[in-house]
Short mmCIF file of C-alpha atoms in Angstrom, two decimals:
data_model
loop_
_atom_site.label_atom_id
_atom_site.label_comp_id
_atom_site.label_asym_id
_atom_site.label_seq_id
_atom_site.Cartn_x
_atom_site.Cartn_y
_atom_site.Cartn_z
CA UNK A 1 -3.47 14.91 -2.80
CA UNK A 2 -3.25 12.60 -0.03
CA UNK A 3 -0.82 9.60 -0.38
CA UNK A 4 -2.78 6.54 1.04
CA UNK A 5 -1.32 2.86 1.70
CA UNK A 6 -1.27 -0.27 2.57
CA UNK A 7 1.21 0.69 2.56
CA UNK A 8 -0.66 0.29 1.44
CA UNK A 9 -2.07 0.01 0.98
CA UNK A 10 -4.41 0.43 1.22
CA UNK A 11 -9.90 -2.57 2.81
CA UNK A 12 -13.14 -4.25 1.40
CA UNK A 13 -14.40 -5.33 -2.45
CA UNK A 14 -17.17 -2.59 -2.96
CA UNK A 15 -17.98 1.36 -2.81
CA UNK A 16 -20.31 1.92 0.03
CA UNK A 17 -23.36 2.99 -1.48
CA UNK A 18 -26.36 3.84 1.15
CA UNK A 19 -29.75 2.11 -0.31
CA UNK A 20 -28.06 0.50 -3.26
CA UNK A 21 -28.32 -2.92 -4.59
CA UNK A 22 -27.84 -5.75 -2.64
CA UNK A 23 -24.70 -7.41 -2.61
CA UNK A 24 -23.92 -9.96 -4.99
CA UNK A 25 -23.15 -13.79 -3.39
CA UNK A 26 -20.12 -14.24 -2.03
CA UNK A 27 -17.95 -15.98 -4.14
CA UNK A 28 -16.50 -19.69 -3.09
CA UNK A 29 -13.28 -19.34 -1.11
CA UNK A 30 -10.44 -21.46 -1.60
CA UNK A 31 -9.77 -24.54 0.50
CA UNK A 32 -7.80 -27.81 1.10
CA UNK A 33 -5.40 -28.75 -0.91
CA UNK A 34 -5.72 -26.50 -3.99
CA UNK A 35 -4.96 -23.57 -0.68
CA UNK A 36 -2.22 -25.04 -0.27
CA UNK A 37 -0.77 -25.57 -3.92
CA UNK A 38 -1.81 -21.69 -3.94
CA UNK A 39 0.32 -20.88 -1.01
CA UNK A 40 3.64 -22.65 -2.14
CA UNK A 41 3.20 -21.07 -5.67
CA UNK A 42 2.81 -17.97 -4.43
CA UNK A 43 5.95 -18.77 -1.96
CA UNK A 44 7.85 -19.89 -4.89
CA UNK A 45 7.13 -16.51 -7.00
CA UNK A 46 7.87 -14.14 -3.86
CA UNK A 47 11.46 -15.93 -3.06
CA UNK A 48 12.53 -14.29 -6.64
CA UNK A 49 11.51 -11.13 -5.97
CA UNK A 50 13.84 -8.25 -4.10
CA UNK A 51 12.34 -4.93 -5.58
CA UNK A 52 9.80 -3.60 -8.18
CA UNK A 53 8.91 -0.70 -10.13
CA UNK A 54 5.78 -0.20 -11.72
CA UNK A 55 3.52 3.08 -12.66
CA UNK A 56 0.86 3.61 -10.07
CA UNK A 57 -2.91 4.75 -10.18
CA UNK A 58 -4.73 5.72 -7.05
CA UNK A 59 -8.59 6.39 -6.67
CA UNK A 60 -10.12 7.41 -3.34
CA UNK A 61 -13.70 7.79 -2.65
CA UNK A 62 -14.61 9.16 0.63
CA UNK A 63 -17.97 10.46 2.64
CA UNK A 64 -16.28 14.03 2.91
CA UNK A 65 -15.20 14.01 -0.62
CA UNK A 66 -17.52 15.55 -3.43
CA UNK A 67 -15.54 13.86 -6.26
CA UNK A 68 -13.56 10.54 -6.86
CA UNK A 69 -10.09 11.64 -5.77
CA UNK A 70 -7.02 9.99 -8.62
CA UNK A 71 -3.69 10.27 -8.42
CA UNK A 72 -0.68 9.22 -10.59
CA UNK A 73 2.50 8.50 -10.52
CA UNK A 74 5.00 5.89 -10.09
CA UNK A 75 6.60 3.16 -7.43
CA UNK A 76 9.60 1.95 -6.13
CA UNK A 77 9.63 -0.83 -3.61
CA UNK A 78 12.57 -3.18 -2.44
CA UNK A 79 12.30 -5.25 -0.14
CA UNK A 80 12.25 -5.75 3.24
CA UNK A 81 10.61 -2.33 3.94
CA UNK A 82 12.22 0.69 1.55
CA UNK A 83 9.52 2.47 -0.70
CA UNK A 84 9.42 5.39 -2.65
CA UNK A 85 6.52 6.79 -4.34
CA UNK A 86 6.18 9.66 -6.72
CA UNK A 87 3.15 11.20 -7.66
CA UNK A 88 3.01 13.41 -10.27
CA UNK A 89 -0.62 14.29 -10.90
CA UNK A 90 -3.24 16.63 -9.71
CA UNK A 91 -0.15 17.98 -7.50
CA UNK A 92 3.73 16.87 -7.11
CA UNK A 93 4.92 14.60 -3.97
CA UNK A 94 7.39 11.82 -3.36
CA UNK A 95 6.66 9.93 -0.08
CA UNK A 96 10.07 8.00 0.85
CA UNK A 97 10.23 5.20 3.77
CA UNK A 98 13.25 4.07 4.62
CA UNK A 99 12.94 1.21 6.91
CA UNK A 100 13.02 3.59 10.58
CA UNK A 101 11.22 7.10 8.76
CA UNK A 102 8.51 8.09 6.54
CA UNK A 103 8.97 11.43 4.73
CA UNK A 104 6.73 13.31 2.81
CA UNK A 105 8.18 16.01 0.56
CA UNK A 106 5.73 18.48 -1.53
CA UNK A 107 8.14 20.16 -3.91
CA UNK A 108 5.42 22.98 -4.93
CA UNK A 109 4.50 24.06 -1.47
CA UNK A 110 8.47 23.88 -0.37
CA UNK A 111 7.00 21.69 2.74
CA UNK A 112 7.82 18.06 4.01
CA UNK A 113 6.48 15.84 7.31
CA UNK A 114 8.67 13.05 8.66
CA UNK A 115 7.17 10.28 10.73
CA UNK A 116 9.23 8.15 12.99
CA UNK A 117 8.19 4.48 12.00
CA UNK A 118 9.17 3.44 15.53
CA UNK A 119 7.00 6.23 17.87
CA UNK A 120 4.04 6.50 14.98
CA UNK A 121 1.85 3.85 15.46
CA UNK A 122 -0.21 4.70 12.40
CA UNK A 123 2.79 5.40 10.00
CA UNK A 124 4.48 2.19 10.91
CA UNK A 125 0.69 0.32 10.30
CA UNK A 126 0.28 1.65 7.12
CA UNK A 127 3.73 0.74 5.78
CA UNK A 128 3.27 -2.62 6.98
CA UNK A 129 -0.43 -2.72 5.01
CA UNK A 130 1.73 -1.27 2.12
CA UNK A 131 4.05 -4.05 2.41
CA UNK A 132 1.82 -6.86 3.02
CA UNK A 133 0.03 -5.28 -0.24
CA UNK A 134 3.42 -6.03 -2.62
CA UNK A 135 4.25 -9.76 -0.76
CA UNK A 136 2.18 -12.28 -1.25
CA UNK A 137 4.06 -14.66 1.82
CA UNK A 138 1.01 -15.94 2.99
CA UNK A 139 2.66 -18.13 5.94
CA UNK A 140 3.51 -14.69 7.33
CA UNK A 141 0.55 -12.15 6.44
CA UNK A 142 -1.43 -14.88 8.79
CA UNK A 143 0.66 -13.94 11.55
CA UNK A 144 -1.20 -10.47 11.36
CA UNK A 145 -3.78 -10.90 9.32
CA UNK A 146 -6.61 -13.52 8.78
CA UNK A 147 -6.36 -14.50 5.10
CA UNK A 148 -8.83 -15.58 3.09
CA UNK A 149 -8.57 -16.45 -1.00
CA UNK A 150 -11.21 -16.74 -3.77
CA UNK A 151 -11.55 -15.93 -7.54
CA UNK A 152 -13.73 -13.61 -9.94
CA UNK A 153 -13.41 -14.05 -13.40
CA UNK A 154 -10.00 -15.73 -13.19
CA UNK A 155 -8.42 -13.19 -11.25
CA UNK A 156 -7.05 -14.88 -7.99
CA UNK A 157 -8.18 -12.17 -4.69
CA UNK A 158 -6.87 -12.57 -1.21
CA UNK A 159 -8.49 -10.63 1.24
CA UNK A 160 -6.27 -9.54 4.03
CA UNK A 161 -8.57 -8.82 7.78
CA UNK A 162 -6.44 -7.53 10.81
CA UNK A 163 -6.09 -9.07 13.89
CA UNK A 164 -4.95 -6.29 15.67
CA UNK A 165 -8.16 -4.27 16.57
CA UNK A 166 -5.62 -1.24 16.77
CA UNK A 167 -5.16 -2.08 13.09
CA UNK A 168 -8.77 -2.29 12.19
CA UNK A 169 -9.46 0.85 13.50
CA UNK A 170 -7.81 2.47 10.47
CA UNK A 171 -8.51 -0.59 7.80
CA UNK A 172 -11.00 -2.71 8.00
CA UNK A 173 -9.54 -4.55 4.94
CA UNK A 174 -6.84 -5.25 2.13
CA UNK A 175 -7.59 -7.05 -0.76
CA UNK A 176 -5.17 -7.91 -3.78
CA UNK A 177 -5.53 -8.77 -7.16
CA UNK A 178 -3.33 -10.52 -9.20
CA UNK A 179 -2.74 -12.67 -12.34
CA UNK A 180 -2.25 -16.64 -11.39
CA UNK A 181 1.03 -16.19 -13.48
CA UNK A 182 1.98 -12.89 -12.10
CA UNK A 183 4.47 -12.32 -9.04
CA UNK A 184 2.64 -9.11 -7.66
CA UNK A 185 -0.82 -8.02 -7.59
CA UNK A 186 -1.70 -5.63 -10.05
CA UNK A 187 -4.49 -3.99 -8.33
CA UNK A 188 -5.06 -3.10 -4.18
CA UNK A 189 -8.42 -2.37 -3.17
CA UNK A 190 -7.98 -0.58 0.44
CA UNK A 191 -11.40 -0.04 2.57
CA UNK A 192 -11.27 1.77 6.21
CA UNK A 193 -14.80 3.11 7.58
CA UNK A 194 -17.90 3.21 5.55
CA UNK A 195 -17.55 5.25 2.38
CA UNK A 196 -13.97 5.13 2.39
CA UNK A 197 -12.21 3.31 -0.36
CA UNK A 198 -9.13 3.63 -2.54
CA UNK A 199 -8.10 1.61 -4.98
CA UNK A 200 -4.35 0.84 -6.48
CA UNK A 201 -3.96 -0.09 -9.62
CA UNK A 202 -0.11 -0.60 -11.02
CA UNK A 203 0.67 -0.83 -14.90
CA UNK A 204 4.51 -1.15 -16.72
CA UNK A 205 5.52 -3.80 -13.57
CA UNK A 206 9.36 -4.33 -13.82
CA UNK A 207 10.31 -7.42 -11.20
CA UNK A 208 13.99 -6.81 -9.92
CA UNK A 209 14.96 -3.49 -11.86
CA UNK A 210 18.31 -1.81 -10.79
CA UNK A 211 18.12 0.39 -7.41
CA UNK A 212 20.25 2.99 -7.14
CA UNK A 213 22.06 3.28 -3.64
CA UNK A 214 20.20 6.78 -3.07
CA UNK A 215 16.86 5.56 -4.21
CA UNK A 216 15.15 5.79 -0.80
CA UNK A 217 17.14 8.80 0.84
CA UNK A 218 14.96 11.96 0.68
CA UNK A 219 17.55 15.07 0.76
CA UNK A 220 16.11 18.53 1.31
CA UNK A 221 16.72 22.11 0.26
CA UNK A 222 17.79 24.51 3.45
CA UNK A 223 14.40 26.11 2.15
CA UNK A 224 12.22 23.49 2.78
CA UNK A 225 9.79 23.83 6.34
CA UNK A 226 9.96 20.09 7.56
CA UNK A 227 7.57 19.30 10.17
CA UNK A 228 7.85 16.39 12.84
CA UNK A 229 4.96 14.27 13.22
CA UNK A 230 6.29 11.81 15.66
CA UNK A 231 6.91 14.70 17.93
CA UNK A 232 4.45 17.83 19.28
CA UNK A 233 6.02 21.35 18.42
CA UNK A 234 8.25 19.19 15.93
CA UNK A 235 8.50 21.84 12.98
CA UNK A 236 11.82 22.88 11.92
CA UNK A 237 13.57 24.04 8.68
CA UNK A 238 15.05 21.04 7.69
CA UNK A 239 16.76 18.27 8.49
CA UNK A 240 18.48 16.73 5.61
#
């Protein structure tokens, strides 16, 4: 099963369906001043928050796949940039980012790949789209991202667009869903080229729980093939 973020997360509102229905009216966006009292509530919320755990459902639907892909498992974040994520079904995985590496360990296959977050363009975008999926700063998300807000049935969206056409290349958009009275969205709806969607949903939120001092360091078995994917001809046994 393939772990897919933003991180993220990780970007538009609907499946792609060729010849379907047309799409329903865009729903009024949020403007003015009630923008802003959005923004400085959701400000107020974020400054409270350092880390989050919370029991994770992912759903991908892509051209290439015959079946709705779903994953489960559960999710550590803390902030400014330190995630761990634990899947447990179809197949076992924890993905670990530490702030400078991303690791992906598959216990059952005795096989890991580590990403340098500063030479991998693409690992260090998607644990920013992770991130910007959890924090809901919206002063600083428009630094990267255009930002727009609206609401379905009482459920405040924001729907994150990159700048970066490097970015957009991969996403095309991030949307989060979330609670008026909650801190953190509870779903992330994650769109990249046609077809491709996967959606986030996170259950049993805990705002703030203890984090142990290991939580985001990854060690390995001697037994365990680790390849490097920040590097060609990076394979080795392992490295931690």
């Amino acid at each position: 099963m393939r772990l897919r973020f933003a991180a993220i997360a990780a970007l538009g509102l609907s499946w792609w369906t060729p010849g379907g229905p047309a799409a329903a009216p865009a729903p009024a966006p949020i403007e003015g001043k009630e923008r802003i009292e959005v923004i400085e509530r959701l400000q107020t919320q974020q400054r409270q928050i350092t880390s989050l755990r919370a029991t994770v459902v992912q759903r991908r639907r892509h051209p290439l796949l015959t079946s709705e892909a779903v994953s489960e498992g559960t999710l550590l974040l803390q902030k400014p940039n330190r995630v761990r994520w634990e899947v447990d079904k179809p197949d076992r995985a924890v993905m670990v980012i530490d702030g400078r590496s991303l690791v992906t360990y598959r216990p059952d296959r005795q096989e890991a790949e580590r990403r340098d977050l500063g030479a991998d363009f693409g690992a260090r975008a998607a644990v920013e789209f992770l991130a910007s999926g959890m924090s809901l700063a919206v002063p600083e998300l428009e630094k990267r991202f255009q930002v727009d807000m609206h609401r379905e049935d009482g459920i405040l969206v924001l729907v994150l667009t990159p700048r970066s056409r490097w970015a957009a290349k991969a996403v095309a958009s991030l949307a989060l869903y979330r609670q008026e009275q909650d801190a953190v969205p509870s779903r992330i709806v994650i769109s990249g080229q046609p077809g491709d969607r996967t959606e986030i949903t996170l259950t049993d939120i805990v705002i703030n729980p203890p984090v142990a001092e290991d939580a985001f360091t990854l060690r390995l078995g001697p037994g365990v093939r680790v390849t490097d994917l920040s590097r060609p001809g990076g394979e080795k046994g392992s490295d931690r």
